[in-house]
């Protein structure tokens, strides 16, 4: 049983005439008659009593008409719902972000701009580690996620939205405070304040030292940027942070650059490579068209 068969059946039932119904549907009368016969054969029931002048419903036909109208109304609602989502008139958008993202992207600004353009879209935002967010993108629980740069698997698409140099921050009384440029070897001799595994810049910095075959001492592991910067400010360790983060604390912390040119923090917007949903694309358009939301 197809929706088109039900549509033809309802039209004939309302018009009580096959030819008039066919004209209203803009089809030939033979196509409508053939469709109704096929429906009767499938249901093994006569739906119309046919005469030369008009047709009228049988008891079986009246029973089907009630249900057919419900089905066609539901199909219409379904089409309208899908159309509304495709046109960003309704729906839900699930976003994820790593902590510390505001140093690169003014996410609240972007969310406000998206809400202004698409007020009927429900937006949900969660924070988490990169691996955790990536898995949620992969299994469809997140539409988009702001992540540190990584080598994306084949089922993940990424768009780079921010890139910054990592710099060293330390207390103004620290022995490195007077330096302008330092190497990984030099800073490895000092205690570090770091993010916990899979949070913030941790993986990037771990890979940086691992590639250089240099060991370092991590004195504190934290879960948020504010605590990390407070510990550095109290002289309990040094840290590698994005330049914009360091710049925002320049009055209380000293900053020096790394000799290693590849010490960079990149943020990408990750999505499922197989997703064809319209809402994630609409949010990407907000980022692409509004440079004011990007601070780097």
PDB file of C-alpha atoms in Angstrom:
ATOM      1  CA  UNK A   1       0.000   0.000   0.000  1.00  0.00           C
ATOM      2  CA  UNK A   2       1.489   3.322  -1.115  1.00  0.00           C
ATOM      3  CA  UNK A   3       0.671   6.884  -0.086  1.00  0.00           C
ATOM      4  CA  UNK A   4      -0.204   7.696  -3.685  1.00  0.00           C
ATOM      5  CA  UNK A   5      -2.789   4.897  -3.744  1.00  0.00           C
ATOM      6  CA  UNK A   6      -4.374   6.309  -0.589  1.00  0.00           C
ATOM      7  CA  UNK A   7      -4.312   9.803  -2.077  1.00  0.00           C
ATOM      8  CA  UNK A   8      -6.105   8.614  -5.208  1.00  0.00           C
ATOM      9  CA  UNK A   9      -8.596   6.618  -3.147  1.00  0.00           C
ATOM     10  CA  UNK A  10      -9.467   9.589  -0.904  1.00  0.00           C
ATOM     11  CA  UNK A  11      -9.849  11.883  -3.924  1.00  0.00           C
ATOM     12  CA  UNK A  12     -12.275   9.428  -5.570  1.00  0.00           C
ATOM     13  CA  UNK A  13     -14.199   8.990  -2.332  1.00  0.00           C
ATOM     14  CA  UNK A  14     -14.598  12.744  -1.897  1.00  0.00           C
ATOM     15  CA  UNK A  15     -15.576  13.408  -5.515  1.00  0.00           C
ATOM     16  CA  UNK A  16     -17.749  10.280  -5.788  1.00  0.00           C
ATOM     17  CA  UNK A  17     -16.602  10.189  -9.402  1.00  0.00           C
ATOM     18  CA  UNK A  18     -13.385   8.764 -10.881  1.00  0.00           C
ATOM     19  CA  UNK A  19     -13.154  11.201 -13.796  1.00  0.00           C
ATOM     20  CA  UNK A  20     -13.675  14.287 -11.607  1.00  0.00           C
ATOM     21  CA  UNK A  21     -11.168  12.989  -9.061  1.00  0.00           C
ATOM     22  CA  UNK A  22      -8.601  12.366 -11.804  1.00  0.00           C
ATOM     23  CA  UNK A  23      -9.075  15.897 -13.109  1.00  0.00           C
ATOM     24  CA  UNK A  24      -8.500  17.362  -9.643  1.00  0.00           C
ATOM     25  CA  UNK A  25      -5.350  15.256  -9.290  1.00  0.00           C
ATOM     26  CA  UNK A  26      -4.235  16.216 -12.799  1.00  0.00           C
ATOM     27  CA  UNK A  27      -3.864  12.593 -13.872  1.00  0.00           C
ATOM     28  CA  UNK A  28      -5.633  10.449 -16.448  1.00  0.00           C
ATOM     29  CA  UNK A  29      -8.749   8.621 -15.275  1.00  0.00           C
ATOM     30  CA  UNK A  30      -7.329   5.232 -16.208  1.00  0.00           C
ATOM     31  CA  UNK A  31      -4.370   5.730 -13.842  1.00  0.00           C
ATOM     32  CA  UNK A  32      -6.718   6.464 -10.940  1.00  0.00           C
ATOM     33  CA  UNK A  33      -8.953   3.485 -11.722  1.00  0.00           C
ATOM     34  CA  UNK A  34      -5.939   1.183 -12.001  1.00  0.00           C
ATOM     35  CA  UNK A  35      -4.594   2.409  -8.656  1.00  0.00           C
ATOM     36  CA  UNK A  36      -7.919   1.836  -6.899  1.00  0.00           C
ATOM     37  CA  UNK A  37      -8.217  -1.674  -8.360  1.00  0.00           C
ATOM     38  CA  UNK A  38      -4.732  -2.529  -7.180  1.00  0.00           C
ATOM     39  CA  UNK A  39      -5.601  -1.258  -3.710  1.00  0.00           C
ATOM     40  CA  UNK A  40      -8.755  -3.384  -3.641  1.00  0.00           C
ATOM     41  CA  UNK A  41      -6.768  -6.435  -4.685  1.00  0.00           C
ATOM     42  CA  UNK A  42      -4.183  -5.829  -1.984  1.00  0.00           C
ATOM     43  CA  UNK A  43      -6.862  -5.390   0.699  1.00  0.00           C
ATOM     44  CA  UNK A  44      -8.985  -8.184  -0.764  1.00  0.00           C
ATOM     45  CA  UNK A  45     -12.060  -5.977  -0.418  1.00  0.00           C
ATOM     46  CA  UNK A  46     -14.301  -3.935  -2.695  1.00  0.00           C
ATOM     47  CA  UNK A  47     -13.994  -0.265  -1.771  1.00  0.00           C
ATOM     48  CA  UNK A  48     -16.478   1.311  -4.211  1.00  0.00           C
ATOM     49  CA  UNK A  49     -19.837   0.476  -5.691  1.00  0.00           C
ATOM     50  CA  UNK A  50     -19.424   1.639  -9.288  1.00  0.00           C
ATOM     51  CA  UNK A  51     -22.208   2.942 -11.565  1.00  0.00           C
ATOM     52  CA  UNK A  52     -22.063   4.756 -14.873  1.00  0.00           C
ATOM     53  CA  UNK A  53     -22.827   8.093 -13.235  1.00  0.00           C
ATOM     54  CA  UNK A  54     -20.953   7.990  -9.896  1.00  0.00           C
ATOM     55  CA  UNK A  55     -19.253   5.790  -7.360  1.00  0.00           C
ATOM     56  CA  UNK A  56     -19.985   5.396  -3.680  1.00  0.00           C
ATOM     57  CA  UNK A  57     -18.086   3.809  -0.842  1.00  0.00           C
ATOM     58  CA  UNK A  58     -18.775   0.362   0.482  1.00  0.00           C
ATOM     59  CA  UNK A  59     -18.614  -0.352   4.204  1.00  0.00           C
ATOM     60  CA  UNK A  60     -14.992  -1.406   3.702  1.00  0.00           C
ATOM     61  CA  UNK A  61     -14.363   1.793   1.772  1.00  0.00           C
ATOM     62  CA  UNK A  62     -15.780   3.953   4.566  1.00  0.00           C
ATOM     63  CA  UNK A  63     -13.570   2.172   7.097  1.00  0.00           C
ATOM     64  CA  UNK A  64     -10.502   2.741   4.923  1.00  0.00           C
ATOM     65  CA  UNK A  65     -11.365   6.408   4.267  1.00  0.00           C
ATOM     66  CA  UNK A  66     -11.191   7.260   7.973  1.00  0.00           C
ATOM     67  CA  UNK A  67      -7.780   5.644   8.364  1.00  0.00           C
ATOM     68  CA  UNK A  68      -6.444   6.859   5.021  1.00  0.00           C
ATOM     69  CA  UNK A  69      -7.119  10.491   5.925  1.00  0.00           C
ATOM     70  CA  UNK A  70      -5.199  10.020   9.185  1.00  0.00           C
ATOM     71  CA  UNK A  71      -2.268   8.469   7.326  1.00  0.00           C
ATOM     72  CA  UNK A  72      -2.177  11.223   4.698  1.00  0.00           C
ATOM     73  CA  UNK A  73      -2.373  13.951   7.364  1.00  0.00           C
ATOM     74  CA  UNK A  74       0.501  12.293   9.249  1.00  0.00           C
ATOM     75  CA  UNK A  75       2.556  12.076   6.056  1.00  0.00           C
ATOM     76  CA  UNK A  76       1.906  15.765   5.403  1.00  0.00           C
ATOM     77  CA  UNK A  77       3.010  16.650   8.943  1.00  0.00           C
ATOM     78  CA  UNK A  78       6.141  14.549   8.491  1.00  0.00           C
ATOM     79  CA  UNK A  79       7.038  16.319   5.241  1.00  0.00           C
ATOM     80  CA  UNK A  80       6.501  19.713   6.847  1.00  0.00           C
ATOM     81  CA  UNK A  81       8.626  18.749   9.854  1.00  0.00           C
ATOM     82  CA  UNK A  82      11.482  17.601   7.636  1.00  0.00           C
ATOM     83  CA  UNK A  83      11.173  20.743   5.522  1.00  0.00           C
ATOM     84  CA  UNK A  84      11.262  22.928   8.637  1.00  0.00           C
ATOM     85  CA  UNK A  85      14.483  21.302   9.806  1.00  0.00           C
ATOM     86  CA  UNK A  86      16.031  21.528   6.332  1.00  0.00           C
ATOM     87  CA  UNK A  87      15.211  25.244   6.261  1.00  0.00           C
ATOM     88  CA  UNK A  88      16.416  25.726   9.857  1.00  0.00           C
ATOM     89  CA  UNK A  89      12.930  26.679  11.030  1.00  0.00           C
ATOM     90  CA  UNK A  90      12.876  24.033  13.753  1.00  0.00           C
ATOM     91  CA  UNK A  91      14.981  21.213  15.173  1.00  0.00           C
ATOM     92  CA  UNK A  92      17.832  20.628  17.604  1.00  0.00           C
ATOM     93  CA  UNK A  93      21.545  21.322  17.283  1.00  0.00           C
ATOM     94  CA  UNK A  94      23.940  19.522  19.641  1.00  0.00           C
ATOM     95  CA  UNK A  95      27.339  21.169  20.073  1.00  0.00           C
ATOM     96  CA  UNK A  96      30.422  20.151  22.018  1.00  0.00           C
ATOM     97  CA  UNK A  97      33.500  22.108  22.997  1.00  0.00           C
ATOM     98  CA  UNK A  98      36.745  21.566  24.835  1.00  0.00           C
ATOM     99  CA  UNK A  99      37.480  23.777  27.812  1.00  0.00           C
ATOM    100  CA  UNK A 100      39.462  26.947  27.173  1.00  0.00           C
ATOM    101  CA  UNK A 101      37.865  27.545  23.783  1.00  0.00           C
ATOM    102  CA  UNK A 102      36.918  31.199  24.502  1.00  0.00           C
ATOM    103  CA  UNK A 103      40.574  32.102  24.005  1.00  0.00           C
ATOM    104  CA  UNK A 104      40.078  31.410  20.307  1.00  0.00           C
ATOM    105  CA  UNK A 105      36.427  31.728  19.496  1.00  0.00           C
ATOM    106  CA  UNK A 106      33.777  33.859  21.124  1.00  0.00           C
ATOM    107  CA  UNK A 107      31.364  30.954  21.324  1.00  0.00           C
ATOM    108  CA  UNK A 108      28.675  32.807  23.323  1.00  0.00           C
ATOM    109  CA  UNK A 109      28.678  35.486  20.602  1.00  0.00           C
ATOM    110  CA  UNK A 110      28.317  32.847  17.869  1.00  0.00           C
ATOM    111  CA  UNK A 111      25.521  31.099  19.746  1.00  0.00           C
ATOM    112  CA  UNK A 112      23.697  34.403  20.207  1.00  0.00           C
ATOM    113  CA  UNK A 113      24.063  35.213  16.516  1.00  0.00           C
ATOM    114  CA  UNK A 114      22.810  31.751  15.537  1.00  0.00           C
ATOM    115  CA  UNK A 115      19.826  32.110  17.880  1.00  0.00           C
ATOM    116  CA  UNK A 116      19.001  35.497  16.397  1.00  0.00           C
ATOM    117  CA  UNK A 117      18.940  34.039  12.878  1.00  0.00           C
ATOM    118  CA  UNK A 118      17.254  30.763  13.854  1.00  0.00           C
ATOM    119  CA  UNK A 119      15.198  31.452  16.996  1.00  0.00           C
ATOM    120  CA  UNK A 120      13.211  28.221  16.794  1.00  0.00           C
ATOM    121  CA  UNK A 121      16.250  25.920  16.863  1.00  0.00           C
ATOM    122  CA  UNK A 122      17.024  24.352  20.242  1.00  0.00           C
ATOM    123  CA  UNK A 123      20.786  24.404  20.876  1.00  0.00           C
ATOM    124  CA  UNK A 124      22.449  22.132  23.416  1.00  0.00           C
ATOM    125  CA  UNK A 125      26.086  22.665  24.453  1.00  0.00           C
ATOM    126  CA  UNK A 126      28.342  20.329  26.444  1.00  0.00           C
ATOM    127  CA  UNK A 127      32.021  20.479  27.431  1.00  0.00           C
ATOM    128  CA  UNK A 128      34.436  17.580  27.553  1.00  0.00           C
ATOM    129  CA  UNK A 129      37.742  16.137  26.470  1.00  0.00           C
ATOM    130  CA  UNK A 130      38.628  15.881  22.793  1.00  0.00           C
ATOM    131  CA  UNK A 131      38.394  12.081  22.601  1.00  0.00           C
ATOM    132  CA  UNK A 132      35.059  12.076  24.436  1.00  0.00           C
ATOM    133  CA  UNK A 133      33.588  14.714  22.130  1.00  0.00           C
ATOM    134  CA  UNK A 134      34.951  13.012  19.043  1.00  0.00           C
ATOM    135  CA  UNK A 135      33.222   9.769  19.975  1.00  0.00           C
ATOM    136  CA  UNK A 136      29.943  11.624  20.465  1.00  0.00           C
ATOM    137  CA  UNK A 137      30.291  13.151  16.992  1.00  0.00           C
ATOM    138  CA  UNK A 138      30.968   9.718  15.559  1.00  0.00           C
ATOM    139  CA  UNK A 139      27.908   8.090  17.173  1.00  0.00           C
ATOM    140  CA  UNK A 140      25.602  10.966  16.276  1.00  0.00           C
ATOM    141  CA  UNK A 141      25.091  12.383  19.771  1.00  0.00           C
ATOM    142  CA  UNK A 142      26.797  15.623  18.733  1.00  0.00           C
ATOM    143  CA  UNK A 143      26.317  17.440  15.439  1.00  0.00           C
ATOM    144  CA  UNK A 144      29.455  19.578  15.772  1.00  0.00           C
ATOM    145  CA  UNK A 145      32.379  19.824  18.182  1.00  0.00           C
ATOM    146  CA  UNK A 146      35.174  22.356  18.696  1.00  0.00           C
ATOM    147  CA  UNK A 147      38.340  20.275  19.157  1.00  0.00           C
ATOM    148  CA  UNK A 148      42.116  20.629  19.147  1.00  0.00           C
ATOM    149  CA  UNK A 149      43.649  19.752  15.801  1.00  0.00           C
ATOM    150  CA  UNK A 150      44.131  16.016  15.255  1.00  0.00           C
ATOM    151  CA  UNK A 151      44.501  13.570  12.409  1.00  0.00           C
ATOM    152  CA  UNK A 152      40.816  12.984  11.662  1.00  0.00           C
ATOM    153  CA  UNK A 153      39.584   9.469  10.923  1.00  0.00           C
ATOM    154  CA  UNK A 154      37.892   8.890   7.590  1.00  0.00           C
ATOM    155  CA  UNK A 155      34.436   9.220   9.156  1.00  0.00           C
ATOM    156  CA  UNK A 156      35.129  12.703  10.577  1.00  0.00           C
ATOM    157  CA  UNK A 157      35.246  15.996   8.671  1.00  0.00           C
ATOM    158  CA  UNK A 158      37.095  19.002  10.089  1.00  0.00           C
ATOM    159  CA  UNK A 159      37.348  22.696   9.313  1.00  0.00           C
ATOM    160  CA  UNK A 160      40.172  24.704  10.911  1.00  0.00           C
ATOM    161  CA  UNK A 161      38.754  27.771  12.617  1.00  0.00           C
ATOM    162  CA  UNK A 162      41.647  29.000  14.799  1.00  0.00           C
ATOM    163  CA  UNK A 163      45.408  28.617  15.084  1.00  0.00           C
ATOM    164  CA  UNK A 164      47.745  30.069  17.699  1.00  0.00           C
ATOM    165  CA  UNK A 165      51.318  29.742  18.819  1.00  0.00           C
ATOM    166  CA  UNK A 166      51.966  28.108  22.185  1.00  0.00           C
ATOM    167  CA  UNK A 167      54.061  30.257  24.519  1.00  0.00           C
ATOM    168  CA  UNK A 168      55.575  29.771  27.971  1.00  0.00           C
ATOM    169  CA  UNK A 169      54.013  31.543  30.950  1.00  0.00           C
ATOM    170  CA  UNK A 170      55.572  31.807  34.389  1.00  0.00           C
ATOM    171  CA  UNK A 171      55.523  33.868  37.573  1.00  0.00           C
ATOM    172  CA  UNK A 172      57.295  37.226  37.207  1.00  0.00           C
ATOM    173  CA  UNK A 173      59.807  36.124  39.835  1.00  0.00           C
ATOM    174  CA  UNK A 174      60.586  32.876  38.006  1.00  0.00           C
ATOM    175  CA  UNK A 175      64.066  32.282  36.595  1.00  0.00           C
ATOM    176  CA  UNK A 176      62.638  32.243  33.068  1.00  0.00           C
ATOM    177  CA  UNK A 177      60.831  35.552  33.501  1.00  0.00           C
ATOM    178  CA  UNK A 178      63.618  37.595  31.925  1.00  0.00           C
ATOM    179  CA  UNK A 179      63.943  35.371  28.876  1.00  0.00           C
ATOM    180  CA  UNK A 180      62.469  36.276  25.488  1.00  0.00           C
ATOM    181  CA  UNK A 181      62.947  32.882  23.817  1.00  0.00           C
ATOM    182  CA  UNK A 182      63.498  29.434  25.328  1.00  0.00           C
ATOM    183  CA  UNK A 183      63.812  25.883  24.037  1.00  0.00           C
ATOM    184  CA  UNK A 184      61.986  22.720  25.014  1.00  0.00           C
ATOM    185  CA  UNK A 185      65.193  21.424  26.614  1.00  0.00           C
ATOM    186  CA  UNK A 186      65.397  24.502  28.836  1.00  0.00           C
ATOM    187  CA  UNK A 187      61.801  24.507  30.032  1.00  0.00           C
ATOM    188  CA  UNK A 188      61.832  20.720  30.630  1.00  0.00           C
ATOM    189  CA  UNK A 189      64.011  21.372  33.665  1.00  0.00           C
ATOM    190  CA  UNK A 190      61.139  23.187  35.396  1.00  0.00           C
ATOM    191  CA  UNK A 191      57.945  21.875  36.962  1.00  0.00           C
ATOM    192  CA  UNK A 192      54.830  22.125  34.797  1.00  0.00           C
ATOM    193  CA  UNK A 193      51.223  22.886  35.547  1.00  0.00           C
ATOM    194  CA  UNK A 194      49.179  20.883  33.040  1.00  0.00           C
ATOM    195  CA  UNK A 195      45.676  19.930  32.071  1.00  0.00           C
ATOM    196  CA  UNK A 196      44.515  16.435  32.886  1.00  0.00           C
ATOM    197  CA  UNK A 197      44.819  13.806  30.167  1.00  0.00           C
ATOM    198  CA  UNK A 198      42.608  14.521  27.131  1.00  0.00           C
ATOM    199  CA  UNK A 199      41.767  18.059  28.274  1.00  0.00           C
ATOM    200  CA  UNK A 200      42.818  21.375  26.791  1.00  0.00           C
ATOM    201  CA  UNK A 201      46.261  21.476  25.226  1.00  0.00           C
ATOM    202  CA  UNK A 202      47.546  18.391  27.062  1.00  0.00           C
ATOM    203  CA  UNK A 203      47.804  15.994  24.129  1.00  0.00           C
ATOM    204  CA  UNK A 204      49.449  18.561  21.866  1.00  0.00           C
ATOM    205  CA  UNK A 205      52.084  19.404  24.476  1.00  0.00           C
ATOM    206  CA  UNK A 206      52.688  15.746  25.369  1.00  0.00           C
ATOM    207  CA  UNK A 207      53.228  14.978  21.675  1.00  0.00           C
ATOM    208  CA  UNK A 208      55.569  17.952  21.358  1.00  0.00           C
ATOM    209  CA  UNK A 209      57.899  16.636  24.082  1.00  0.00           C
ATOM    210  CA  UNK A 210      57.500  13.019  22.957  1.00  0.00           C
ATOM    211  CA  UNK A 211      58.556  13.884  19.403  1.00  0.00           C
ATOM    212  CA  UNK A 212      61.590  15.760  20.746  1.00  0.00           C
ATOM    213  CA  UNK A 213      62.445  12.787  23.052  1.00  0.00           C
ATOM    214  CA  UNK A 214      62.465  15.086  26.073  1.00  0.00           C
ATOM    215  CA  UNK A 215      61.119  14.183  29.518  1.00  0.00           C
ATOM    216  CA  UNK A 216      59.466  16.769  31.755  1.00  0.00           C
ATOM    217  CA  UNK A 217      58.049  16.957  35.257  1.00  0.00           C
ATOM    218  CA  UNK A 218      54.361  17.653  35.725  1.00  0.00           C
ATOM    219  CA  UNK A 219      53.700  18.940  39.240  1.00  0.00           C
ATOM    220  CA  UNK A 220      49.985  19.704  38.956  1.00  0.00           C
ATOM    221  CA  UNK A 221      47.201  18.394  36.726  1.00  0.00           C
ATOM    222  CA  UNK A 222      44.018  20.451  36.557  1.00  0.00           C
ATOM    223  CA  UNK A 223      40.756  20.396  34.644  1.00  0.00           C
ATOM    224  CA  UNK A 224      40.244  24.087  33.895  1.00  0.00           C
ATOM    225  CA  UNK A 225      42.242  26.990  32.513  1.00  0.00           C
ATOM    226  CA  UNK A 226      41.524  29.338  35.409  1.00  0.00           C
ATOM    227  CA  UNK A 227      43.075  27.013  37.988  1.00  0.00           C
ATOM    228  CA  UNK A 228      46.052  26.354  35.716  1.00  0.00           C
ATOM    229  CA  UNK A 229      46.798  30.073  35.376  1.00  0.00           C
ATOM    230  CA  UNK A 230      46.328  30.678  39.115  1.00  0.00           C
ATOM    231  CA  UNK A 231      48.859  27.984  39.979  1.00  0.00           C
ATOM    232  CA  UNK A 232      51.348  29.437  37.500  1.00  0.00           C
ATOM    233  CA  UNK A 233      50.700  32.896  38.940  1.00  0.00           C
ATOM    234  CA  UNK A 234      51.610  31.662  42.413  1.00  0.00           C
ATOM    235  CA  UNK A 235      54.918  30.324  41.142  1.00  0.00           C
ATOM    236  CA  UNK A 236      54.029  26.650  41.476  1.00  0.00           C
ATOM    237  CA  UNK A 237      55.057  25.806  37.940  1.00  0.00           C
ATOM    238  CA  UNK A 238      55.225  26.971  34.339  1.00  0.00           C
ATOM    239  CA  UNK A 239      52.840  26.198  31.513  1.00  0.00           C
ATOM    240  CA  UNK A 240      52.534  26.234  27.750  1.00  0.00           C
ATOM    241  CA  UNK A 241      49.384  28.074  26.716  1.00  0.00           C
ATOM    242  CA  UNK A 242      48.018  29.686  23.547  1.00  0.00           C
ATOM    243  CA  UNK A 243      49.326  33.182  22.968  1.00  0.00           C
ATOM    244  CA  UNK A 244      45.948  34.867  23.411  1.00  0.00           C
ATOM    245  CA  UNK A 245      45.594  33.246  26.852  1.00  0.00           C
ATOM    246  CA  UNK A 246      49.045  34.461  27.836  1.00  0.00           C
ATOM    247  CA  UNK A 247      48.293  37.930  26.477  1.00  0.00           C
ATOM    248  CA  UNK A 248      45.209  38.198  28.679  1.00  0.00           C
ATOM    249  CA  UNK A 249      47.415  37.610  31.781  1.00  0.00           C
ATOM    250  CA  UNK A 250      50.381  39.719  30.671  1.00  0.00           C
ATOM    251  CA  UNK A 251      50.110  42.069  33.656  1.00  0.00           C
ATOM    252  CA  UNK A 252      50.622  39.302  36.202  1.00  0.00           C
ATOM    253  CA  UNK A 253      52.651  36.707  34.282  1.00  0.00           C
ATOM    254  CA  UNK A 254      55.786  36.711  32.177  1.00  0.00           C
ATOM    255  CA  UNK A 255      55.679  35.325  28.671  1.00  0.00           C
ATOM    256  CA  UNK A 256      58.431  33.911  26.489  1.00  0.00           C
ATOM    257  CA  UNK A 257      58.357  32.217  23.118  1.00  0.00           C
ATOM    258  CA  UNK A 258      59.552  28.772  22.149  1.00  0.00           C
ATOM    259  CA  UNK A 259      62.350  28.229  19.651  1.00  0.00           C
ATOM    260  CA  UNK A 260      60.381  25.311  18.243  1.00  0.00           C
ATOM    261  CA  UNK A 261      58.258  26.802  15.462  1.00  0.00           C
ATOM    262  CA  UNK A 262      55.787  23.910  15.309  1.00  0.00           C
ATOM    263  CA  UNK A 263      54.413  24.485  18.815  1.00  0.00           C
ATOM    264  CA  UNK A 264      50.925  25.525  17.743  1.00  0.00           C
ATOM    265  CA  UNK A 265      47.394  25.088  19.020  1.00  0.00           C
ATOM    266  CA  UNK A 266      44.780  24.627  16.323  1.00  0.00           C
ATOM    267  CA  UNK A 267      41.054  24.320  16.836  1.00  0.00           C
ATOM    268  CA  UNK A 268      38.818  22.609  14.314  1.00  0.00           C
ATOM    269  CA  UNK A 269      35.088  22.231  13.960  1.00  0.00           C
ATOM    270  CA  UNK A 270      34.462  18.495  13.652  1.00  0.00           C
ATOM    271  CA  UNK A 271      31.389  16.810  12.213  1.00  0.00           C
ATOM    272  CA  UNK A 272      30.456  13.403  10.878  1.00  0.00           C
ATOM    273  CA  UNK A 273      31.707  12.930   7.331  1.00  0.00           C
ATOM    274  CA  UNK A 274      28.457  11.167   6.447  1.00  0.00           C
ATOM    275  CA  UNK A 275      26.089  13.729   7.951  1.00  0.00           C
ATOM    276  CA  UNK A 276      23.903  15.607   5.493  1.00  0.00           C
ATOM    277  CA  UNK A 277      21.945  17.542   8.101  1.00  0.00           C
ATOM    278  CA  UNK A 278      21.206  21.167   7.345  1.00  0.00           C
ATOM    279  CA  UNK A 279      21.498  22.595  10.864  1.00  0.00           C
ATOM    280  CA  UNK A 280      25.257  21.941  11.307  1.00  0.00           C
ATOM    281  CA  UNK A 281      25.837  23.638   7.941  1.00  0.00           C
ATOM    282  CA  UNK A 282      23.819  26.654   9.094  1.00  0.00           C
ATOM    283  CA  UNK A 283      26.026  26.963  12.194  1.00  0.00           C
ATOM    284  CA  UNK A 284      29.159  26.644  10.075  1.00  0.00           C
ATOM    285  CA  UNK A 285      27.806  29.481   7.942  1.00  0.00           C
ATOM    286  CA  UNK A 286      27.587  31.649  11.071  1.00  0.00           C
ATOM    287  CA  UNK A 287      31.281  31.040  11.741  1.00  0.00           C
ATOM    288  CA  UNK A 288      32.310  31.557   8.133  1.00  0.00           C
ATOM    289  CA  UNK A 289      30.323  34.733   7.607  1.00  0.00           C
ATOM    290  CA  UNK A 290      30.957  36.436  10.925  1.00  0.00           C
ATOM    291  CA  UNK A 291      34.646  37.092  11.539  1.00  0.00           C
ATOM    292  CA  UNK A 292      33.708  39.037  14.666  1.00  0.00           C
ATOM    293  CA  UNK A 293      33.150  35.718  16.398  1.00  0.00           C
ATOM    294  CA  UNK A 294      36.764  34.706  15.839  1.00  0.00           C
ATOM    295  CA  UNK A 295      39.377  36.304  17.987  1.00  0.00           C
ATOM    296  CA  UNK A 296      42.376  34.987  16.088  1.00  0.00           C
TER     297      UNK A 296
END
